[in-house]
């Protein structure tokens, strides 16, 4: 019999709940079979839309959800009892799940019928995506609470996606992706087992609801083998370490979004082929086929794709699932010695790395020591160097760069931009919500939440009560901040320059020359303003600047423009680099320039990197930014040389 297709999704959500709801309805009408919700950064990091850190970020990389009213609007007319909903949410997963359950209760949907997934993997947030809030121990407690609650009340819900997707985006090799993700799965299951609340068959139910969210890159055969290795390793771990007898509960169940890291700004039409090839890697092998697939759009290296761009990716899935004969056959790789040998090699290396992590005390300990982050930063540095040297071919970037003019639109209007009034309107709705609700009920529910956090009670019942009382995202998160504290993860960047960094002699000579002219070592501040936690680019810039001989100041993510201006003054830096990938560059750069002026260091040149449309880049330069870099600027040595030149020219101008 022909197999059923995987769940077909697109990752979507932007601006307001009502706008996102309209997009979801359109996509479902086009044949999408599940929802994958993108939340904006304030929602992901536990801030209300009117908080100072939320400025410029509201509705940019996802939809703003500040309270149950927003969640009602998001799913208006969408029966939750019939929908499979994936929510990419981590630090505040318990809260967004509470809002979802509260809306389902309003719809009269039994909790046992709710089907979907909360990503809820905080470990990878410390390593790659940066939307963590609390320290590791209380964060693991929140994950455990969600797992225990859903196992009892929402047996069809996946309470956690162990997420290796962002590990690959941060530079993980296939072996690291396997080992780091499996170490996370072990850490979570160990935490649940230690409670003693789930024993025997009940613990098997917990294991059976843990799912994974993975990445598929361009090394096609390796990716197929990686997925087969994942399945075999998870089966072995759950059988041997946890004694789970039911083979169905040991199944490696995963969803996938294919690699966004490999999408190119140059000749972006080539991304269509990349996306399709990566999709094949996670669908061809029946033994290791994804349960759900969502594909990026061809132009996501340029900005937020339009509905038509998303439709194009949706159609790619539908053509493979419904026009081809892929689903008519058993696993076409069974019996292949080539595949078997590669799977065995990946498993052996991944087991060695997993053993090292467990000997350190497990995934949480390896986060705290900085080991995991440092490994990813180093792997990503190697990848970038190979692309620069032409050893890793990227068509249209470092080979076959000649091109005809594209008829596909890539200029102004080709991508969605979020108008500034979206934030103002969301803030106004939020303030009206606060005025209209029953404040006594809100305070009572927050008190109960505070008590649950302090006493160790499961956080979910109190969170659902807060949702129904009208508590906001920021209020929920700040109660937990009171009890749990906040956390700043290791950056993974050491102060010592690498001895084996390649092709840097000319850049180092320029750094030395200008440093002598300045009278001290050229100092470069790399800053991440706002809530954008995608730090891969900032890390690689910081590493290359360090290896080139600069004195680098990089403290990680989530700083206000005022923080960055104060650091520029206190550290007496020569140049400031701002990395912003959330689409909030116009607001955050303007604020940073203003704060630098207030701090008396407006003479320090500012450069900006991110996914920045050409018209925005022109506006930033007109506002006083010295240079703008986008994904097409892959040659980091060239960027370093230009930075040195900018500092040299600015110091000469001041001397004159």
XYZ file of C-alpha atoms in Angstrom:
656
model
C 0.000 0.000 0.000
C 1.123 3.538 -0.716
C 2.495 5.323 2.365
C 0.838 8.430 3.703
C 2.729 11.648 2.984
C 4.562 13.400 5.784
C 2.914 16.441 7.407
C 3.430 19.296 4.942
C 4.089 22.673 6.571
C 5.542 26.088 6.022
C 7.141 27.983 8.887
C 5.104 31.166 9.094
C 3.937 34.051 11.225
C 4.629 37.763 11.206
C 3.306 41.126 12.379
C -0.027 40.630 14.160
C -2.061 37.605 15.168
C -4.819 38.535 12.715
C -2.407 38.884 9.784
C -0.814 35.544 10.636
C -4.226 33.903 10.975
C -5.106 35.039 7.448
C -1.806 33.584 6.176
C -2.455 30.257 7.920
C -5.909 29.981 6.402
C -4.514 30.655 2.926
C -1.790 28.040 3.343
C -4.227 25.435 4.642
C -6.493 26.129 1.675
C -3.513 25.478 -0.628
C -3.056 21.984 0.764
C -0.762 22.513 3.726
C -1.564 19.789 6.277
C -0.168 21.303 9.486
C 0.802 24.618 11.023
C 4.280 25.699 12.064
C 4.106 28.909 14.092
C 6.917 31.460 14.135
C 6.839 33.801 17.152
C 8.550 37.178 17.341
C 11.603 37.658 19.535
C 9.863 39.432 22.444
C 7.439 36.502 22.695
C 10.287 33.997 22.528
C 12.322 35.751 25.218
C 9.520 36.662 27.615
C 8.959 40.377 27.029
C 5.780 42.276 26.378
C 5.611 44.230 23.128
C 6.007 47.553 24.963
C 9.180 46.587 26.861
C 12.302 48.626 26.040
C 14.147 45.562 24.714
C 11.241 44.798 22.363
C 11.719 48.044 20.426
C 12.043 47.326 16.730
C 11.520 43.580 17.194
C 7.718 43.337 17.413
C 6.264 41.132 14.681
C 9.548 40.943 12.751
C 10.655 37.284 12.748
C 7.282 35.933 13.808
C 3.956 36.838 15.306
C 3.610 38.824 18.536
C 1.631 36.954 21.203
C 1.233 38.986 24.388
C -1.840 37.327 25.960
C -4.737 34.941 25.364
C -6.521 37.528 23.210
C -3.666 37.348 20.712
C -3.752 33.536 20.806
C -7.499 33.542 20.150
C -6.968 35.778 17.125
C -4.089 33.620 15.860
C -6.289 30.518 15.691
C -9.607 32.164 14.927
C -11.667 29.811 12.767
C -9.046 27.045 12.985
C -10.414 24.055 14.969
C -7.564 23.023 17.257
C -8.967 19.525 17.692
C -8.345 18.862 13.994
C -5.017 20.670 13.620
C -1.435 19.486 14.036
C 0.357 22.585 15.321
C 4.100 22.971 15.725
C 5.281 25.915 17.811
C 8.905 27.010 17.567
C 9.192 28.210 21.142
C 11.708 27.311 23.821
C 12.369 29.435 26.928
C 8.694 30.427 27.106
C 7.333 27.115 25.771
C 5.373 26.393 28.945
C 3.617 29.763 28.589
C 2.727 29.486 24.911
C 1.490 25.943 25.472
C -0.609 27.250 28.379
C -2.157 29.872 26.073
C -2.831 27.209 23.426
C -4.497 24.911 25.975
C -6.568 27.810 27.317
C -7.857 28.593 23.807
C -8.570 24.898 23.196
C -10.547 24.819 26.450
C -12.554 27.795 25.170
C -13.210 25.928 21.911
C -14.423 22.937 23.915
C -11.657 20.689 22.565
C -10.624 17.907 24.976
C -6.949 18.220 25.820
C -6.453 14.561 24.926
C -7.301 15.427 21.285
C -4.683 18.158 20.898
C -1.959 17.181 18.453
C 1.260 19.051 17.835
C 4.682 19.956 19.162
C 6.397 22.523 21.337
C 10.069 22.724 20.378
C 11.041 23.304 24.036
C 14.779 22.507 23.599
C 16.676 25.008 25.709
C 20.103 23.373 25.325
C 20.469 24.375 21.695
C 19.360 27.927 22.592
C 22.492 28.305 24.699
C 24.543 27.053 21.748
C 23.067 28.588 18.628
C 19.781 30.467 18.555
C 20.015 32.537 21.709
C 16.391 32.794 22.879
C 17.164 31.425 26.326
C 16.080 33.352 29.441
C 16.750 31.319 32.576
C 19.819 29.370 33.760
C 20.128 25.720 32.683
C 18.793 24.059 35.864
C 15.428 25.891 36.064
C 15.123 25.723 32.276
C 15.420 21.941 32.440
C 12.818 21.974 35.211
C 10.378 23.802 32.897
C 10.983 21.250 30.133
C 10.379 18.432 32.613
C 7.144 20.065 33.836
C 5.799 20.343 30.280
C 6.686 16.705 29.582
C 5.004 15.427 32.735
C 1.892 17.552 32.175
C 1.411 16.611 28.528
C 2.073 12.925 29.137
C -0.816 12.901 31.624
C -3.266 15.284 29.952
C -2.219 15.616 26.281
C -1.023 12.159 25.217
C -0.945 13.056 21.498
C 1.250 16.112 22.053
C 5.021 16.085 21.509
C 6.256 18.105 24.512
C 9.754 18.507 23.124
C 11.575 18.607 19.815
C 15.219 17.829 20.507
C 16.497 20.319 17.981
C 19.666 19.700 16.010
C 18.558 22.049 13.232
C 20.172 25.111 14.772
C 23.293 23.167 15.713
C 23.998 22.632 12.016
C 23.192 26.296 11.370
C 25.853 27.125 13.977
C 28.419 24.999 12.144
C 27.959 21.513 13.620
C 29.411 18.632 11.650
C 27.123 15.617 11.127
C 28.865 13.846 14.009
C 28.416 16.837 16.317
C 24.786 17.179 15.275
C 24.185 13.535 16.176
C 26.090 13.580 19.456
C 24.964 16.962 20.790
C 21.284 16.298 20.037
C 21.369 12.806 21.538
C 23.124 14.202 24.631
C 20.243 16.663 24.988
C 17.704 13.857 24.691
C 19.546 11.880 27.369
C 19.695 14.908 29.692
C 15.946 15.472 29.410
C 14.994 11.829 29.894
C 17.367 11.567 32.861
C 15.692 14.632 34.430
C 12.237 13.094 33.994
C 13.377 9.713 35.333
C 14.935 11.313 38.429
C 11.533 12.688 39.487
C 10.240 9.162 40.009
C 6.851 10.301 38.720
C 6.981 8.188 35.573
C 7.913 4.537 35.986
C 7.716 1.480 33.739
C 5.093 1.795 31.013
C 4.469 5.443 31.910
C 8.123 6.276 31.252
C 7.854 4.478 27.935
C 5.034 6.889 27.059
C 7.367 9.800 27.847
C 10.047 8.379 25.560
C 7.490 7.773 22.838
C 6.451 11.449 22.785
C 9.969 12.896 22.488
C 10.508 14.028 18.899
C 13.404 15.619 17.054
C 13.780 18.567 14.692
C 16.712 18.245 12.339
C 18.529 19.936 9.503
C 19.423 18.618 6.075
C 22.417 20.155 4.342
C 23.950 19.796 0.908
C 26.066 16.678 1.496
C 23.265 14.524 0.184
C 24.507 10.989 0.902
C 25.903 12.008 4.281
C 22.542 13.506 5.260
C 20.663 10.331 4.313
C 23.119 8.302 6.385
C 22.941 10.768 9.269
C 19.190 10.291 9.497
C 19.538 6.505 9.458
C 22.242 6.772 12.133
C 19.973 8.994 14.252
C 17.228 6.349 14.145
C 19.523 3.471 15.048
C 21.284 5.351 17.857
C 18.035 6.552 19.438
C 16.654 3.010 19.325
C 19.800 1.719 21.045
C 19.860 4.455 23.712
C 16.208 4.128 24.661
C 16.457 0.323 24.824
C 19.804 0.009 26.618
C 19.879 3.087 28.872
C 16.178 3.272 29.710
C 14.916 -0.266 29.142
C 12.036 0.745 26.867
C 10.660 -2.519 25.469
C 8.057 -1.262 22.979
C 9.748 -0.689 19.574
C 7.136 1.943 18.674
C 8.125 4.034 21.688
C 11.779 3.810 20.613
C 11.098 5.157 17.122
C 13.103 8.183 16.079
C 10.341 10.581 15.045
C 11.496 13.800 13.478
C 10.446 16.879 11.593
C 12.777 18.852 9.417
C 13.462 22.235 7.959
C 16.187 22.047 5.393
C 19.308 24.121 5.675
C 18.918 27.894 5.640
C 22.634 28.431 6.287
C 23.423 27.306 2.752
C 20.989 29.687 1.027
C 22.853 32.313 -0.948
C 22.178 35.957 -1.651
C 24.148 35.605 -4.880
C 22.134 33.947 -7.657
C 19.342 33.186 -5.169
C 17.391 31.271 -7.818
C 19.903 28.430 -7.265
C 18.439 27.995 -3.791
C 15.437 26.226 -5.352
C 17.680 23.297 -6.328
C 19.428 23.306 -2.966
C 16.116 23.156 -1.102
C 14.744 20.319 -3.247
C 17.924 18.234 -2.952
C 17.957 18.674 0.811
C 14.289 17.659 0.986
C 15.114 14.439 -0.858
C 17.744 13.597 1.764
C 15.066 13.373 4.483
C 12.326 11.717 2.421
C 13.980 9.138 0.120
C 14.806 6.612 2.834
C 11.579 5.087 4.171
C 13.433 3.771 7.224
C 14.490 7.294 8.143
C 11.794 9.464 6.554
C 10.745 12.714 8.222
C 7.280 12.827 9.815
C 6.928 16.522 8.963
C 8.743 18.797 6.506
C 8.881 22.554 6.175
C 10.980 24.234 3.529
C 12.438 27.720 3.421
C 11.732 29.925 0.427
C 14.286 30.536 -2.305
C 14.818 34.160 -1.258
C 15.125 33.871 2.530
C 18.739 35.055 2.343
C 17.259 38.353 1.139
C 14.485 38.816 3.705
C 11.005 37.690 4.709
C 9.445 35.755 1.790
C 6.082 36.612 0.294
C 3.136 34.166 0.329
C 3.908 33.280 -3.308
C 7.490 32.383 -2.374
C 6.211 30.163 0.433
C 3.720 28.585 -1.970
C 6.570 27.663 -4.315
C 8.234 25.684 -1.502
C 4.898 24.135 -0.536
C 4.374 22.948 -4.110
C 7.799 21.275 -4.115
C 6.684 19.032 -1.257
C 3.344 18.291 -2.886
C 4.915 17.369 -6.241
C 7.280 14.912 -4.541
C 4.545 13.432 -2.328
C 1.700 13.219 -4.853
C 3.205 13.139 -8.379
C 6.229 10.896 -7.826
C 6.137 7.187 -6.895
C 8.364 7.719 -3.837
C 5.700 6.536 -1.399
C 4.971 3.326 -3.331
C 8.146 1.478 -2.340
C 9.952 0.012 0.631
C 13.281 1.479 1.692
C 15.376 1.760 -1.465
C 18.671 1.847 0.479
C 18.299 -1.486 2.277
C 21.189 -3.741 1.272
C 23.442 -0.913 0.124
C 26.950 -1.530 1.452
C 27.927 2.082 0.765
C 25.076 3.410 2.917
C 25.673 0.807 5.641
C 29.376 1.651 5.895
C 28.739 5.390 6.111
C 26.016 4.907 8.744
C 28.345 2.725 10.795
C 31.145 5.307 10.604
C 28.851 8.154 11.687
C 27.496 6.079 14.569
C 30.965 5.161 15.820
C 32.177 8.771 15.825
C 28.954 10.060 17.360
C 29.135 7.459 20.145
C 32.681 8.591 20.972
C 31.607 12.246 21.160
C 28.485 11.386 23.164
C 30.641 9.431 25.624
C 32.903 12.477 26.085
C 29.902 14.692 26.832
C 28.413 12.223 29.311
C 31.778 11.895 31.058
C 31.740 15.689 31.549
C 28.438 15.335 33.377
C 26.097 15.541 30.390
C 24.756 18.229 28.093
C 23.994 20.805 30.801
C 27.497 20.587 32.266
C 28.991 20.787 28.756
C 26.991 24.009 28.177
C 28.167 25.548 31.460
C 31.837 24.805 30.775
C 31.554 26.265 27.284
C 32.727 23.021 25.659
C 29.790 22.568 23.292
C 29.745 26.212 22.195
C 33.488 26.288 21.585
C 33.249 23.161 19.421
C 30.538 24.746 17.263
C 32.421 28.036 16.855
C 35.539 26.144 15.772
C 33.637 23.938 13.312
C 31.938 26.964 11.803
C 35.295 28.730 11.452
C 36.632 25.754 9.493
C 33.548 25.804 7.250
C 33.897 29.523 6.511
C 37.612 29.127 5.747
C 36.920 26.270 3.330
C 34.373 28.377 1.439
C 36.775 31.337 1.296
C 39.559 29.094 0.004
C 37.276 27.487 -2.589
C 37.728 24.058 -1.002
C 33.982 23.859 -0.335
C 32.283 24.873 -3.556
C 29.216 27.090 -3.361
C 27.873 27.623 -6.866
C 27.387 31.291 -7.689
C 29.471 32.358 -4.695
C 33.015 31.035 -5.090
C 32.628 29.122 -8.381
C 30.563 29.649 -11.533
C 29.858 33.217 -10.518
C 29.091 34.420 -14.050
C 25.360 34.983 -14.376
C 22.584 36.288 -16.560
C 20.152 38.870 -15.166
C 17.411 37.086 -13.258
C 13.747 37.637 -14.142
C 12.842 36.740 -10.558
C 12.193 39.814 -8.425
C 14.874 40.531 -5.815
C 14.610 44.294 -5.378
C 12.260 46.549 -3.462
C 8.873 44.932 -2.928
C 10.160 41.405 -3.556
C 10.186 40.572 0.134
C 7.804 41.384 2.956
C 8.743 44.290 5.178
C 6.928 44.902 8.434
C 5.703 48.512 8.583
C 6.536 50.428 11.782
C 2.866 50.938 12.638
C 2.584 47.179 13.352
C 4.541 47.654 16.568
C 2.585 50.740 17.579
C -0.727 48.981 16.968
C 0.347 45.905 18.931
C 1.467 48.091 21.850
C -1.850 49.951 21.802
C -3.813 46.687 21.831
C -1.681 45.428 24.710
C -2.313 48.544 26.804
C -6.049 48.341 26.127
C -5.961 44.670 27.152
C -4.351 45.520 30.493
C -6.953 48.204 31.200
C -9.930 45.973 30.385
C -8.998 42.826 32.334
C -9.793 41.880 35.936
C -6.639 43.026 37.697
C -7.492 41.213 40.947
C -7.747 37.922 39.054
C -4.437 38.652 37.326
C -2.627 39.324 40.612
C -4.095 36.228 42.227
C -3.021 34.014 39.351
C 0.491 35.519 39.344
C 0.757 34.853 43.074
C -0.163 31.220 42.467
C 2.441 31.046 39.678
C 5.079 32.524 41.995
C 4.233 29.915 44.616
C 4.406 27.074 42.082
C 7.823 28.247 40.896
C 9.193 28.453 44.429
C 7.701 25.221 45.743
C 8.621 23.003 42.806
C 5.026 22.307 41.764
C 4.422 21.619 38.095
C 4.315 25.030 36.404
C 1.634 24.164 33.838
C -1.618 24.322 35.885
C -0.703 27.728 37.322
C 0.374 28.944 33.861
C -2.941 27.906 32.298
C -4.770 29.732 35.102
C -2.651 32.820 34.353
C -3.522 32.567 30.664
C -7.243 32.453 31.402
C -6.961 35.397 33.831
C -5.405 37.603 31.148
C -1.763 37.627 32.282
C 0.704 38.863 29.657
C 3.810 37.153 28.329
C 6.112 39.599 30.095
C 4.283 39.275 33.410
C 4.521 35.482 33.313
C 8.220 35.563 32.438
C 9.178 38.191 35.010
C 7.593 36.183 37.829
C 9.850 33.301 36.808
C 12.832 35.632 36.456
C 12.275 36.598 40.101
C 12.624 33.002 41.207
C 14.997 31.543 38.637
C 17.251 34.464 37.699
C 18.612 35.170 34.215
C 21.585 33.726 32.395
C 24.278 34.705 29.920
C 25.676 31.725 28.044
C 29.392 31.303 27.205
C 30.335 32.823 23.839
C 32.652 29.973 22.854
C 35.334 32.459 21.793
C 38.705 32.305 23.513
C 41.057 35.274 23.729
C 43.963 33.359 22.183
C 44.416 33.644 18.429
C 44.579 30.419 16.431
C 48.031 29.432 15.236
C 46.648 27.631 12.184
C 44.456 30.452 10.815
C 45.095 30.706 7.084
C 45.855 33.512 4.626
C 45.997 36.243 7.258
C 49.534 37.590 6.800
C 48.489 40.633 4.767
C 45.584 41.473 7.081
C 47.779 41.113 10.170
C 50.361 43.405 8.636
C 47.682 46.065 8.086
C 46.380 45.658 11.642
C 49.918 46.057 12.976
C 50.568 49.131 10.819
C 47.398 50.939 11.871
C 47.871 49.880 15.505
C 51.309 51.529 15.520
C 49.748 54.636 14.051
C 47.041 54.618 16.750
C 49.583 54.101 19.500
C 47.901 50.938 20.774
C 46.301 47.759 19.482
C 43.284 48.367 17.225
C 40.208 47.559 19.347
C 36.989 46.256 17.776
C 33.648 45.966 19.595
C 31.258 43.375 18.121
C 27.750 44.012 19.435
C 24.382 42.257 19.210
C 21.706 44.871 19.968
C 18.091 43.929 20.620
C 16.773 40.402 21.063
C 18.281 38.728 17.989
C 20.146 35.674 19.279
C 21.484 34.348 15.964
C 25.106 34.931 16.816
C 26.927 32.783 14.233
C 27.926 35.719 12.044
C 29.009 37.877 14.976
C 31.081 35.008 16.353
C 32.865 34.412 13.065
C 33.628 38.121 12.686
C 34.974 38.216 16.256
C 37.108 35.103 15.723
C 38.577 36.367 12.456
C 39.296 39.814 13.922
C 41.035 38.170 16.884
C 43.099 35.922 14.590
C 44.003 38.983 12.494
C 45.534 40.621 15.565
C 42.794 42.983 16.726
C 41.826 43.442 20.354
C 38.232 42.143 20.247
C 35.413 42.950 22.663
C 32.530 40.475 22.283
C 30.262 39.609 25.209
C 27.498 37.714 23.408
C 23.880 38.573 22.678
C 21.020 40.742 23.858
C 22.403 44.178 24.663
C 20.581 47.488 24.479
C 21.964 50.285 22.284
C 22.801 52.102 25.539
C 24.822 49.072 26.722
C 26.784 49.036 23.475
C 27.460 52.781 23.587
C 28.689 52.560 27.173
C 30.978 49.637 26.303
C 32.357 51.570 23.312
C 33.204 54.470 25.628
C 34.486 52.440 28.592
C 36.570 50.075 26.463
C 37.851 52.961 24.304
C 37.260 51.068 21.055
C 38.186 52.177 17.549
C 35.261 50.631 15.655
C 31.841 49.160 16.502
C 30.305 46.299 14.520
C 26.581 45.602 14.918
C 25.139 42.226 13.908
C 21.334 42.200 13.391
C 19.520 39.411 11.562
C 15.977 39.978 12.812
C 15.012 42.748 10.378
C 15.220 45.386 13.126
C 18.350 47.042 11.771
C 16.800 50.425 10.975
C 15.456 51.047 14.489
C 18.353 49.488 16.406
C 21.111 51.148 14.393
C 19.436 54.550 14.726
C 19.156 54.051 18.494
C 22.776 52.927 18.759
C 24.074 55.924 16.784
C 22.055 58.221 19.054
C 23.406 56.549 22.207
C 26.984 56.745 20.917
C 26.499 60.475 20.438
C 25.082 60.855 23.956
C 28.074 58.929 25.336
C 30.483 61.285 23.568
C 31.885 58.666 21.187
C 30.105 59.531 17.952
C 33.528 59.692 16.282
C 33.790 55.884 16.511
C 32.811 54.393 13.127
C 29.962 51.877 13.033
C 29.598 49.003 10.589
C 26.514 46.787 10.317
C 25.955 43.193 9.217
C 22.750 41.255 8.659
C 20.006 40.358 6.203
C 19.572 43.908 4.954
C 17.782 44.881 1.712
C 19.730 47.217 -0.616
C 17.437 50.192 -0.023
C 17.906 49.814 3.752
C 21.670 49.571 3.303
C 21.641 52.876 1.413
C 19.578 54.484 4.181
C 21.967 53.219 6.862
C 24.981 54.645 5.061
C 23.155 57.943 4.638
C 22.513 57.938 8.400
C 26.221 57.674 9.127
C 27.047 53.951 9.048
C 30.521 53.390 7.599
C 29.774 50.075 5.841
C 27.013 47.459 5.507
C 27.638 43.731 5.011
C 25.094 41.071 3.997
C 25.303 37.281 3.382
C 26.937 37.878 -0.015
C 30.017 39.195 1.795
C 31.470 35.786 2.610
C 35.140 36.827 2.347
C 35.936 37.683 5.966
C 39.521 38.691 5.218
C 38.231 41.361 2.858
C 35.886 42.599 5.577
C 38.788 42.742 8.049
C 40.894 44.721 5.583
C 38.061 47.175 5.018
C 37.518 47.587 8.775
C 41.169 48.453 9.240
C 40.901 50.952 6.396
C 37.824 52.564 7.961
C 39.630 52.991 11.292
C 42.734 54.325 9.548
C 40.733 56.897 7.569
C 38.702 58.013 10.593
C 41.821 58.455 12.747
C 43.472 60.494 9.981
C 40.388 62.703 9.696
C 40.396 63.333 13.462
C 44.107 64.135 13.453
C 43.567 66.626 10.633
